[in-house]
mmCIF file of C-alpha atoms in Angstrom:
data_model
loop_
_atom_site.group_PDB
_atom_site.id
_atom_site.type_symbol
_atom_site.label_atom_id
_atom_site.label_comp_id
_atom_site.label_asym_id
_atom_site.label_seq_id
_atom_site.Cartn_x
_atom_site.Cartn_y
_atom_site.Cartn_z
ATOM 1 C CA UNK J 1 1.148 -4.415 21.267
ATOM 2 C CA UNK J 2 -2.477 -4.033 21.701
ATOM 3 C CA UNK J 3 -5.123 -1.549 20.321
ATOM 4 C CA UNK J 4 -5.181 0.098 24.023
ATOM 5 C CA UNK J 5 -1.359 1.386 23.326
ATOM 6 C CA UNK J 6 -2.324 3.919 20.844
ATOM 7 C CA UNK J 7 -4.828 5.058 23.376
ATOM 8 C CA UNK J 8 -3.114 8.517 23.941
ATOM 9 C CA UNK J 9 -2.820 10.145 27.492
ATOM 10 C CA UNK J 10 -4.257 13.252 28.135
ATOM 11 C CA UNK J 11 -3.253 16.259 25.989
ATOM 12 C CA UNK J 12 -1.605 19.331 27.221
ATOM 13 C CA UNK J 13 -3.490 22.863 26.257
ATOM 14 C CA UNK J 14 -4.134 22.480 22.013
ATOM 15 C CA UNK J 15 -2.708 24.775 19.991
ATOM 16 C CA UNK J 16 -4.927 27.690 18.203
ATOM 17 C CA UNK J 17 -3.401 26.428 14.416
ATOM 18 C CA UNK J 18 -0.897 24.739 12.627
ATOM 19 C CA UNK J 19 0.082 23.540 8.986
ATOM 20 C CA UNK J 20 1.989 20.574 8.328
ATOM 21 C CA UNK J 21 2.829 18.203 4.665
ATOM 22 C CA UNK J 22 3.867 14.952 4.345
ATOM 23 C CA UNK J 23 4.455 12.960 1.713
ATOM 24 C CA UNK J 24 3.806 9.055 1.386
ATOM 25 C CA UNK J 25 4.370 6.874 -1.407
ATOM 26 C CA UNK J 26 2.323 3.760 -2.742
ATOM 27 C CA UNK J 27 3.660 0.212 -2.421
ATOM 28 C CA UNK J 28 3.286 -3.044 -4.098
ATOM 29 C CA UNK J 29 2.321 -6.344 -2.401
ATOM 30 C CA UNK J 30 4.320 -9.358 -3.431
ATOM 31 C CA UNK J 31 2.351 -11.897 -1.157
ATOM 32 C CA UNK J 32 -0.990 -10.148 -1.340
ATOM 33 C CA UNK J 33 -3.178 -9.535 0.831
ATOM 34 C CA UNK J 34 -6.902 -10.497 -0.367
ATOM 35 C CA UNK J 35 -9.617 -10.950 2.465
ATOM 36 C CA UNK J 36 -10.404 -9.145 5.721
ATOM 37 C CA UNK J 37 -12.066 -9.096 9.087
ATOM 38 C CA UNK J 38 -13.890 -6.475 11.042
ATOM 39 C CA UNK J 39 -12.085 -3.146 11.745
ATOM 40 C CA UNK J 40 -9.417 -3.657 8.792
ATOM 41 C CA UNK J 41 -7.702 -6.687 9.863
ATOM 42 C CA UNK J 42 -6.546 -8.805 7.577
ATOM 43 C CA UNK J 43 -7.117 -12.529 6.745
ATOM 44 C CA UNK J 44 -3.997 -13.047 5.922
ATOM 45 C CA UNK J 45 -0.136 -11.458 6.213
ATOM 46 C CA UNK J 46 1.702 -9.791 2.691
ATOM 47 C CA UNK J 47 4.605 -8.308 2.174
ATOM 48 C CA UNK J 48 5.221 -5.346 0.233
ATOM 49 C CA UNK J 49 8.062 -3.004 -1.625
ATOM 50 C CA UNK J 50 7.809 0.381 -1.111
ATOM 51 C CA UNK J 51 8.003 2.421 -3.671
ATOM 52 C CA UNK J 52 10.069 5.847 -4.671
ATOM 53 C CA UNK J 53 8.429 8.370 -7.145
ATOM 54 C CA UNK J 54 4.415 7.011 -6.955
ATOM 55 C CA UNK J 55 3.569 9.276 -3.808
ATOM 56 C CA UNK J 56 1.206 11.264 -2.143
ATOM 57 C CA UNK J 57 1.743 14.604 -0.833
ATOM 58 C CA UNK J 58 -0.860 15.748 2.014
ATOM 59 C CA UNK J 59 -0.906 19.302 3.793
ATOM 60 C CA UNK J 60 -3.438 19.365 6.875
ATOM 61 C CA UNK J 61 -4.250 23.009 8.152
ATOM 62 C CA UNK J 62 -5.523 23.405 11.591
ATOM 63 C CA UNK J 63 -7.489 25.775 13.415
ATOM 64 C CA UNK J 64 -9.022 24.964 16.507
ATOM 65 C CA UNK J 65 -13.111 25.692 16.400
ATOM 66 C CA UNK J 66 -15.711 26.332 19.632
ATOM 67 C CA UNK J 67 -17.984 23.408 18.653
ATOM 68 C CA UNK J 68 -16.534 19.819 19.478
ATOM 69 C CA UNK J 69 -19.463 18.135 18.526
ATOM 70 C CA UNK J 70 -17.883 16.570 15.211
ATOM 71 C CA UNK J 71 -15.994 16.456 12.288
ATOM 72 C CA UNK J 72 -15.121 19.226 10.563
ATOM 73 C CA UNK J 73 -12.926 19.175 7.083
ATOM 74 C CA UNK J 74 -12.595 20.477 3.700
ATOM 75 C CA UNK J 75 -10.699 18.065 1.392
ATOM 76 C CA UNK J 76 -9.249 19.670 -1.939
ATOM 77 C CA UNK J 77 -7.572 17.004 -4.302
ATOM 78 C CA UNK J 78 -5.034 18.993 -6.580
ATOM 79 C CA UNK J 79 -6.646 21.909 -5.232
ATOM 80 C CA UNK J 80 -9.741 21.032 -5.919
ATOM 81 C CA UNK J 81 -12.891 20.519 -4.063
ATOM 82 C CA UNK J 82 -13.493 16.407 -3.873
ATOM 83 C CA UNK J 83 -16.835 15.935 -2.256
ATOM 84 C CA UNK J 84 -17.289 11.888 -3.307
ATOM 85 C CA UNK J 85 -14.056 11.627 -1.231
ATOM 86 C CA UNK J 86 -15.568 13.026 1.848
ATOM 87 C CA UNK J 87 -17.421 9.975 3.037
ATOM 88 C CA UNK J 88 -14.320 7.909 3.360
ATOM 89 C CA UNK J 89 -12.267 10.718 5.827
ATOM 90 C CA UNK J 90 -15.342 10.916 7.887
ATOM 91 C CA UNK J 91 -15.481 6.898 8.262
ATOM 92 C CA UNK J 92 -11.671 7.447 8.459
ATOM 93 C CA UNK J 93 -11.729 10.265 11.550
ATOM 94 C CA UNK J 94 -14.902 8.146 12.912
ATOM 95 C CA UNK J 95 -12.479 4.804 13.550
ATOM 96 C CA UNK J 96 -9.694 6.901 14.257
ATOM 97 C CA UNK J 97 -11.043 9.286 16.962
ATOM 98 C CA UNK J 98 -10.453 7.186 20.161
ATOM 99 C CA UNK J 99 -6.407 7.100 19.451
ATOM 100 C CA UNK J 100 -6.917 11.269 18.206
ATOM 101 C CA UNK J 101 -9.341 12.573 20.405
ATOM 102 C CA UNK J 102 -8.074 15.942 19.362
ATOM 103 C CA UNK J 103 -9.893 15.487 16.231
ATOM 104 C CA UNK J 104 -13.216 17.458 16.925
ATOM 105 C CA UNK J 105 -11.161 20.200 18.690
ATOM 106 C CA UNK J 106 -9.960 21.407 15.233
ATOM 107 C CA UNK J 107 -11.241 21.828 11.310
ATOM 108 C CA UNK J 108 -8.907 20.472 9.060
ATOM 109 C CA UNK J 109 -7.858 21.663 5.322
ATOM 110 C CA UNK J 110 -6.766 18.878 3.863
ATOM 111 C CA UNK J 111 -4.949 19.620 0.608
ATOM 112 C CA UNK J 112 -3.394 16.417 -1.203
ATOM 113 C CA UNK J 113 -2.710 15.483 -4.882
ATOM 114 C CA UNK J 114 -0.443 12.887 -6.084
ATOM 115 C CA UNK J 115 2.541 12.152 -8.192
ATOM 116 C CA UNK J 116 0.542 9.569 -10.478
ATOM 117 C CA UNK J 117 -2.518 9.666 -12.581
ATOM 118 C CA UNK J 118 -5.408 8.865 -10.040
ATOM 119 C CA UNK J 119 -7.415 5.535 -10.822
ATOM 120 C CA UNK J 120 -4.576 4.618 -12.464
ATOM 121 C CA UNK J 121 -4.157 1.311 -10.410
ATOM 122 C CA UNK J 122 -1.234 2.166 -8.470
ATOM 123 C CA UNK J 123 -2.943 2.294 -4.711
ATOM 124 C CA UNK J 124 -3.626 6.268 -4.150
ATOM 125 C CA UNK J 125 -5.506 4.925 -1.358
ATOM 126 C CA UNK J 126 -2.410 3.550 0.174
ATOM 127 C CA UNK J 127 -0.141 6.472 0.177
ATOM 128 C CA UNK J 128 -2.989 9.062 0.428
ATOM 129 C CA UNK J 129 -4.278 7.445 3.972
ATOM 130 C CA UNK J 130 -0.762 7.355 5.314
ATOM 131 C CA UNK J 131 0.056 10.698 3.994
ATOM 132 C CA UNK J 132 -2.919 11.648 6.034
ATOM 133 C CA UNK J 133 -2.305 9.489 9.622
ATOM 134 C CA UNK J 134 1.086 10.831 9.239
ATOM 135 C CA UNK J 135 0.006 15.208 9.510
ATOM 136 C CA UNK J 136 -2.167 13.709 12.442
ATOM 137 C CA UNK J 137 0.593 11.814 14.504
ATOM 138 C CA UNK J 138 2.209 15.380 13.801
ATOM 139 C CA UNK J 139 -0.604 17.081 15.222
ATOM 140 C CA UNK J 140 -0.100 14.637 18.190
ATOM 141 C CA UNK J 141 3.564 14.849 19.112
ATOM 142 C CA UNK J 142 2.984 18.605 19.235
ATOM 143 C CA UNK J 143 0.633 17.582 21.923
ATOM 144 C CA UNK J 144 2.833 14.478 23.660
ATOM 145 C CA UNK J 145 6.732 15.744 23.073
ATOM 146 C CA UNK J 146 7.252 12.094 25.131
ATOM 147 C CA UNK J 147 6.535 10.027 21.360
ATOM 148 C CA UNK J 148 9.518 8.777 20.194
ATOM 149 C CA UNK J 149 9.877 7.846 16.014
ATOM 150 C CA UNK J 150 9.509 4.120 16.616
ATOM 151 C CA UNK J 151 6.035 4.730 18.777
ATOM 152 C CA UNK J 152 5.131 7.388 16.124
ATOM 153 C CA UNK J 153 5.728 4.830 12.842
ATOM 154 C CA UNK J 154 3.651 2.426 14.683
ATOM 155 C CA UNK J 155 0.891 4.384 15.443
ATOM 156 C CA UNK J 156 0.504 6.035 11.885
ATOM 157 C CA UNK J 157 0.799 2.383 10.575
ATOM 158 C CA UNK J 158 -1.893 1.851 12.428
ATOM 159 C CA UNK J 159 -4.174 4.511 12.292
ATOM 160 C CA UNK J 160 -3.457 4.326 7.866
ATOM 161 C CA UNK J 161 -5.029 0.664 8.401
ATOM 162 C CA UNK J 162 -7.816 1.689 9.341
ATOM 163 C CA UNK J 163 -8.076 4.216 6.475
ATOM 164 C CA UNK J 164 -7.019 1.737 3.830
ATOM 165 C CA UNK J 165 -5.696 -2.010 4.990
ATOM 166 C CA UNK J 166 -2.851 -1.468 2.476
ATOM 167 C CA UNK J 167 -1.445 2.018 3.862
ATOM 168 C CA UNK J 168 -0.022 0.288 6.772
ATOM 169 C CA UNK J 169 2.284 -1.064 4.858
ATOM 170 C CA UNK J 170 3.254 3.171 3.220
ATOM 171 C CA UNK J 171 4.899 4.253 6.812
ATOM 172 C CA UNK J 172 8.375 3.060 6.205
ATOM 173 C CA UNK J 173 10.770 1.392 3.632
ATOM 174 C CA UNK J 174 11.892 -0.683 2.126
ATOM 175 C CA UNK J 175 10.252 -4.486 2.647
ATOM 176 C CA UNK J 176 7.149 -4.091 4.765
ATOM 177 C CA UNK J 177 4.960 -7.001 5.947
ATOM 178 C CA UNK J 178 1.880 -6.593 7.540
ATOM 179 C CA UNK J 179 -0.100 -9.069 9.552
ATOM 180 C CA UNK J 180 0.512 -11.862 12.030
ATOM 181 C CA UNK J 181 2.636 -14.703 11.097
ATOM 182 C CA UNK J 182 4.266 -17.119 13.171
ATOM 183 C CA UNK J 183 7.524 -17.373 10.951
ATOM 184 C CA UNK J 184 8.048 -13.520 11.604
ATOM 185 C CA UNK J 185 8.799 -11.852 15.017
ATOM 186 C CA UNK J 186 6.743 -8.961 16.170
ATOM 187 C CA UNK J 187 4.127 -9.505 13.021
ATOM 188 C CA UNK J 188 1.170 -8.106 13.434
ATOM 189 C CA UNK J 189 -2.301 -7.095 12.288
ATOM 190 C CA UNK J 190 -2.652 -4.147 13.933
ATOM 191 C CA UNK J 191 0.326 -2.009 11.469
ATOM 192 C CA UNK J 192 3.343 -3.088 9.402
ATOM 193 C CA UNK J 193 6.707 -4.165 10.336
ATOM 194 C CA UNK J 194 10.246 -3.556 8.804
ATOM 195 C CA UNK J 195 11.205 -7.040 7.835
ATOM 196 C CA UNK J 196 13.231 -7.860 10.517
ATOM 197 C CA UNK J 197 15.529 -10.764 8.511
ATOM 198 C CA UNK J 198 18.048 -10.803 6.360
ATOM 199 C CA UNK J 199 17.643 -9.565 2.600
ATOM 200 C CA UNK J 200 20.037 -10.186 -0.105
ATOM 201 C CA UNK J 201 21.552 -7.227 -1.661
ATOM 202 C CA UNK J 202 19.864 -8.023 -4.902
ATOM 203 C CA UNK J 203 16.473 -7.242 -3.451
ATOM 204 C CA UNK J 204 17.793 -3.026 -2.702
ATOM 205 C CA UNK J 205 17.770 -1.542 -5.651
ATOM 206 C CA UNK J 206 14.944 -3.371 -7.354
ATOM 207 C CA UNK J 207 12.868 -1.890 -9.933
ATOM 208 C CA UNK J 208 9.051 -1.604 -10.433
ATOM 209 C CA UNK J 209 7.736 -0.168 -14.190
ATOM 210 C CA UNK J 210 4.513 0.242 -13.957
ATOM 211 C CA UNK J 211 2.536 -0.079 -17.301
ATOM 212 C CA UNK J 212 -0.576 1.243 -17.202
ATOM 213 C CA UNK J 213 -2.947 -0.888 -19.341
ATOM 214 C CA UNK J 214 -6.059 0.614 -18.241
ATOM 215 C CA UNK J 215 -6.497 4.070 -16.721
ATOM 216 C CA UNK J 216 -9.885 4.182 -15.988
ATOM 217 C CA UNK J 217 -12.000 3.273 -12.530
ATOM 218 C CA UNK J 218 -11.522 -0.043 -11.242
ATOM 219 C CA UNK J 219 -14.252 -2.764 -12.469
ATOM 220 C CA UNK J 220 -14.604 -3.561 -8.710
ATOM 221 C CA UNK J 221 -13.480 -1.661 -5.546
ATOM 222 C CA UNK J 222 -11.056 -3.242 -3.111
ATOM 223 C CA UNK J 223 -13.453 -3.275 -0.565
ATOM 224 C CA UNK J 224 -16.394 -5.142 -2.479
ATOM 225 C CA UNK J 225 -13.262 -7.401 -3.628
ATOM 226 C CA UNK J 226 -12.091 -7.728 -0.252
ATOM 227 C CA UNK J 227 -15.639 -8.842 1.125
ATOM 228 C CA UNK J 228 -16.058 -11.434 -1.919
ATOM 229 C CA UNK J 229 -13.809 -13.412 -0.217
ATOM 230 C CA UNK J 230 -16.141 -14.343 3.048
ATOM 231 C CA UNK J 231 -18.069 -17.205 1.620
ATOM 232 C CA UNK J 232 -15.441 -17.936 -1.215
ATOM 233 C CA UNK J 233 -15.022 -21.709 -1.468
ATOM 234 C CA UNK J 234 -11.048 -21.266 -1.489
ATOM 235 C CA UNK J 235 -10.624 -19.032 0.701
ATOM 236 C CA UNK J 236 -8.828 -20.722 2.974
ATOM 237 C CA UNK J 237 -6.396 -22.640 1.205
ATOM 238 C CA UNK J 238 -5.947 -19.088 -0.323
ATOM 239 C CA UNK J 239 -4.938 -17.796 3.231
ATOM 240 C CA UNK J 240 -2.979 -21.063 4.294
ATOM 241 C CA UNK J 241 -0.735 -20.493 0.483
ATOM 242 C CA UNK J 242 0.125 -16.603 1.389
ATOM 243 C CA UNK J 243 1.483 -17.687 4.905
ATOM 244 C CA UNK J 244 3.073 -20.851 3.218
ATOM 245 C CA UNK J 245 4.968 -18.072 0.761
ATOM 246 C CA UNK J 246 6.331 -15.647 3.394
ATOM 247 C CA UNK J 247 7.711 -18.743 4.866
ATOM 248 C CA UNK J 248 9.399 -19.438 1.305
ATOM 249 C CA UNK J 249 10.529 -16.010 0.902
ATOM 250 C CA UNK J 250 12.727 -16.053 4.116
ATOM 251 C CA UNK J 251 15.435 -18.223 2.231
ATOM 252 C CA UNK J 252 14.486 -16.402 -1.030
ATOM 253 C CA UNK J 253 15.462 -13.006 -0.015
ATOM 254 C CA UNK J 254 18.413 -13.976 2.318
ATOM 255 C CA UNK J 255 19.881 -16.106 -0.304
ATOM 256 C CA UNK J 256 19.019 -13.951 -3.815
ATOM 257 C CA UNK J 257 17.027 -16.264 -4.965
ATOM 258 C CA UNK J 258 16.304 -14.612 -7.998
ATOM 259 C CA UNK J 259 14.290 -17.452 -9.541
ATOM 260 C CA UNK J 260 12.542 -18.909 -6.758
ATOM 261 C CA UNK J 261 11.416 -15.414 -5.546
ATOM 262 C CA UNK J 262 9.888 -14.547 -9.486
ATOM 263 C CA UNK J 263 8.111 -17.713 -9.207
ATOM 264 C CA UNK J 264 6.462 -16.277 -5.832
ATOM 265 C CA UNK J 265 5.559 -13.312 -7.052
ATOM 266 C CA UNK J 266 3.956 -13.996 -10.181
ATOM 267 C CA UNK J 267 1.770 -17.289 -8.201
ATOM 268 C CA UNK J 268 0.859 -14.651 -6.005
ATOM 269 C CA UNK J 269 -0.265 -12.156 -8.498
ATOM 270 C CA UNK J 270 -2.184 -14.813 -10.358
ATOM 271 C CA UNK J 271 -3.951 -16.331 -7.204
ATOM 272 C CA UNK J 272 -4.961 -12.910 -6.635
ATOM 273 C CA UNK J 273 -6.591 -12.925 -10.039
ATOM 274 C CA UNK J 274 -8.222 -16.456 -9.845
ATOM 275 C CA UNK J 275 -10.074 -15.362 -6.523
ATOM 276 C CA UNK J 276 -11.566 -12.629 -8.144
ATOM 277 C CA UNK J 277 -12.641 -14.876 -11.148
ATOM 278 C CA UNK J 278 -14.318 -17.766 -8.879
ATOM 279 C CA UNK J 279 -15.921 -15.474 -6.515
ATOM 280 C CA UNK J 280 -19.892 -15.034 -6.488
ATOM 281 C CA UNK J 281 -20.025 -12.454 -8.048
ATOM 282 C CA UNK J 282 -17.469 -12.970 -10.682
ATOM 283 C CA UNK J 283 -15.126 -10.535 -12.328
ATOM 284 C CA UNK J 284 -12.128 -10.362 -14.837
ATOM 285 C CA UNK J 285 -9.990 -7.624 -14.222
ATOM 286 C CA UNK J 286 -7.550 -8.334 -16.553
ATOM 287 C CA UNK J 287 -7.148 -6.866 -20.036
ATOM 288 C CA UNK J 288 -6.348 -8.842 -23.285
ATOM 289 C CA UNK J 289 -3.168 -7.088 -23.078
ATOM 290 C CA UNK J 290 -2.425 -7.440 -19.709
ATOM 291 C CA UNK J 291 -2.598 -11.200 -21.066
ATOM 292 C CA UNK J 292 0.084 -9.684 -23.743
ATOM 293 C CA UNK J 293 2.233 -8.563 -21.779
ATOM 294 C CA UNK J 294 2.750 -11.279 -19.338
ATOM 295 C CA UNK J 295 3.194 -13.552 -22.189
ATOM 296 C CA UNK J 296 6.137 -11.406 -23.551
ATOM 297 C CA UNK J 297 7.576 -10.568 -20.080
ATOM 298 C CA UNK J 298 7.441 -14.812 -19.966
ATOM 299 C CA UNK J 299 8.907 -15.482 -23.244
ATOM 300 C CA UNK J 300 11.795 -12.709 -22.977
ATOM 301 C CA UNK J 301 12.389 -14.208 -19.652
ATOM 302 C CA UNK J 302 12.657 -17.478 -21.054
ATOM 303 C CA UNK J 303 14.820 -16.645 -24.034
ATOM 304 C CA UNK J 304 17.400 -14.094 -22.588
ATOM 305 C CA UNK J 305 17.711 -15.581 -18.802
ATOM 306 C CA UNK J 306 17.293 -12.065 -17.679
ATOM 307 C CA UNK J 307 15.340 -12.014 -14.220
ATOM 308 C CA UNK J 308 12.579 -10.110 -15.083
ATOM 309 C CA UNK J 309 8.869 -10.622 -13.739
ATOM 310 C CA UNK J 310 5.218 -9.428 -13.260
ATOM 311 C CA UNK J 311 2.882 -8.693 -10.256
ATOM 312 C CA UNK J 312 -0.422 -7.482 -10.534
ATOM 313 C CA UNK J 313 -2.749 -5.351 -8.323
ATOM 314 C CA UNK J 314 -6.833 -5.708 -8.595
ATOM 315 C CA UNK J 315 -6.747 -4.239 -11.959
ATOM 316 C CA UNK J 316 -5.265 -4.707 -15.691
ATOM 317 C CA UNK J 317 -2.332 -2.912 -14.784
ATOM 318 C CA UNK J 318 0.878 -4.456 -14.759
ATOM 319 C CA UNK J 319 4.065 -4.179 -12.432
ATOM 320 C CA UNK J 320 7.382 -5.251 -13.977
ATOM 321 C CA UNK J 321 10.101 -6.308 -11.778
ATOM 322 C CA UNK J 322 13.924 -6.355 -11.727
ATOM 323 C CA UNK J 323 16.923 -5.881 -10.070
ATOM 324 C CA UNK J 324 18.972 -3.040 -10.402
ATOM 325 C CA UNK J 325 22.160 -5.471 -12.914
ATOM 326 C CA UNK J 326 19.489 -5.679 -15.549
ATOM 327 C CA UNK J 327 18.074 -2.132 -15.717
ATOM 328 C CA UNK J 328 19.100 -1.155 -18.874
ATOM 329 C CA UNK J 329 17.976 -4.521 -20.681
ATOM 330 C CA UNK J 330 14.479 -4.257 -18.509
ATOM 331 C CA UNK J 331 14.254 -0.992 -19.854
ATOM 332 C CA UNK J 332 14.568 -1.580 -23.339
ATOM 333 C CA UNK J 333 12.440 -4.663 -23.473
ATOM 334 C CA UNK J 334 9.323 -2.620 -22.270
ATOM 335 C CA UNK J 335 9.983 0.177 -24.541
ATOM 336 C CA UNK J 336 10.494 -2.398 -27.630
ATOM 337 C CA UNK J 337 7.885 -4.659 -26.869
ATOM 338 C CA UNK J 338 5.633 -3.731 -23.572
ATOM 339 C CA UNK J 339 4.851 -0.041 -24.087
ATOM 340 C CA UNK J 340 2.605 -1.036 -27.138
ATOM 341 C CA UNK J 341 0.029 -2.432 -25.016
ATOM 342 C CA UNK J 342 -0.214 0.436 -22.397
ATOM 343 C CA UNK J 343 -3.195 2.815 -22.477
ATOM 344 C CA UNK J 344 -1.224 6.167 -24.749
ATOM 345 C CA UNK J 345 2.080 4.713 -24.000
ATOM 346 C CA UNK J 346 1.939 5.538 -20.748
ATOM 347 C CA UNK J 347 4.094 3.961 -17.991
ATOM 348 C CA UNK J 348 5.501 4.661 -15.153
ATOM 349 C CA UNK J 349 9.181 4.106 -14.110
ATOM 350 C CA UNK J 350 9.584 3.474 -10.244
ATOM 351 C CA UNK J 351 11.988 1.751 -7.537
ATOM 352 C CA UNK J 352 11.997 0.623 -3.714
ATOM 353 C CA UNK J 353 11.952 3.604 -1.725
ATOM 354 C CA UNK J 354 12.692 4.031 2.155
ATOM 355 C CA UNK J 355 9.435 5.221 3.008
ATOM 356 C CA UNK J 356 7.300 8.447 3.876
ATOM 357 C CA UNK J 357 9.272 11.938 4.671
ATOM 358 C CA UNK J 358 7.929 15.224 6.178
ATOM 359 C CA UNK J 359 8.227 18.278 3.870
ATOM 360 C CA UNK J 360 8.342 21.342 6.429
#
């Protein structure tokens, strides 16, 4: 598909109002995706889990205004006025408007708060822009009855891209990749894909703690992060490695590779990492006990066989991994020796979910 497929036909008469709430959740890259190109595409493909319980809930109220000269919105974050969150819905509806012409037609109330303790490095960004592209394909199937669901995933895929590259991948569940690859079928940059191969049982029910380290703003956004790597001097053996791994992974998650597909995730999380610290500028994201944990996530690993791992986002926080046979041994490792290092104890218990749902 192209860009000029979302390209809507022409709407029948708009309704006066409306209300609609859906909610998305976050999700966690396992081959990551680190780099882009103009109008959110991304310099390389990654794979994500979505996740269960860290979600966004979004309720958009309509009412359709005389003036179509531009935007016109009120965003309330726990129901709360958020001004400094403005800017990004008006770049949002600005890229967007082409493939939602009916945006001008209407002002919005957009009411949203989420399940997790914002800037608390699980992507709010992610599940809050396809929360959002979600109440707008809504808006638009009122208008074109023809969409059917597969057309409508697609296009809120898309349209969460260009809200926040990651978001694409917050549509459906449960193993989402986004971007082209030539090892995977109907890839694409332009919004995420069900994996279309065949995944081990093992990989269902997996589980993602996450243990939150540092709770604070992010040392460095994802988009200054993202633009670090134009002139990096790895960059692309970077981008060559993260197609070179979803290559890797198709045995890996057909097979239940459970060792093979840890030693993925964690190279992955650690590139990540190592791009940020050789990039001009320079950053460590990583806490000394990020740096604790990892080492005691590698040494119980080590010591007990029990298939437990790490991933990281762009922050000190730290994702543990494992499969649904080893839950109860997971669990009490990080509350013996993890939950020590997290910011108040606080952590956050989570699992692959199947993906965004409409509340009413």
């Amino acid at each position: 598909m192209t860009q000029k497929d979302f390209l809507p036909k022409q709407y029948a008469d708009l309704p006066t109002e409306g209300k609609i709430t859906w909610k998305a959740p976050s999700n966690i890259a396992l081959v990551k995706y680190w780099g882009k190109k103009e109008n959110q595409i991304p310099a390389n493909p990654s794979i994500s889990f979505t996740l269960d319980a860290c979600a966004t809930t979004t309720t958009v109220t309509f009412t359709k205004k005389a003036d179509k000269t531009g935007f016109s919105f009120d965003l309330l974050l726990d129901g709360e006025p958020k001004e400094d969150f403005k800017p990004k819905i008006q770049t949002f509806f600005e890229r967007v408007h082409d493939f939602l012409p009916f945006l001008k037609s209407y002002h919005f109330k957009i009411e949203t708060s989420n399940t997790f303790p914002h800037s608390s490095g699980i992507a709010s960004s992610a599940s809050g822009m396809a929360a959002l592209s979600l109440c707008l394909m809504d808006i638009e199937k009122q208008l074109d009855s023809s969409l059917n669901q597969q057309f409508f995933n697609k296009k809120a895929s898309f349209l969460a891209r260009l809200g926040s590259g990651s978001a694409c991948r917050s549509i459906e569940g449960d193993l989402i990749q986004w971007g082209m690859h030539t090892g995977t079928a109907k890839s694409s940059d332009l919004f995420g894909i069900q994996y279309p191969y065949e995944v081990n049982e093992v990989f269902k029910n997996y589980h993602d703690t996450i243990l939150l380290v540092h709770k604070g703003e992010k040392q460095v956004s994802s988009t200054v992060g993202h633009n670090l790597m134009h002139d990096h001097p790895f960059a692309q053996n970077r981008f060559k490695q993260a197609h070179g791994n979803l290559d890797k992974l198709k045995s890996i998650f057909s097979e239940g590779d459970l060792e093979k597909f840890i030693e993925i995730v964690e190279s992955e999380a650690l590139t990540l990492h190592a791009m940020m610290m050789t990039s001009m500028p320079y950053f460590i994201l990583m806490k000394p006990d990020t740096m604790e944990i990892i080492n005691k996530i590698w040494s119980f690993r080590k010591e007990t066989k029990v298939p437990i791992c790490f991933t990281l986002d762009a922050g000190a926080n730290v994702h543990v991994l494992y499969p649904e046979a080893v839950k109860e041994k997971a669990i009490q490792f990080i509350q013996n020796e993890l939950v020590a290092h997290c910011e108040n104890g606080h952590y956050i218990c989570d699992r692959i979910g199947n993906g965004a749902r409409k509340l009413n």
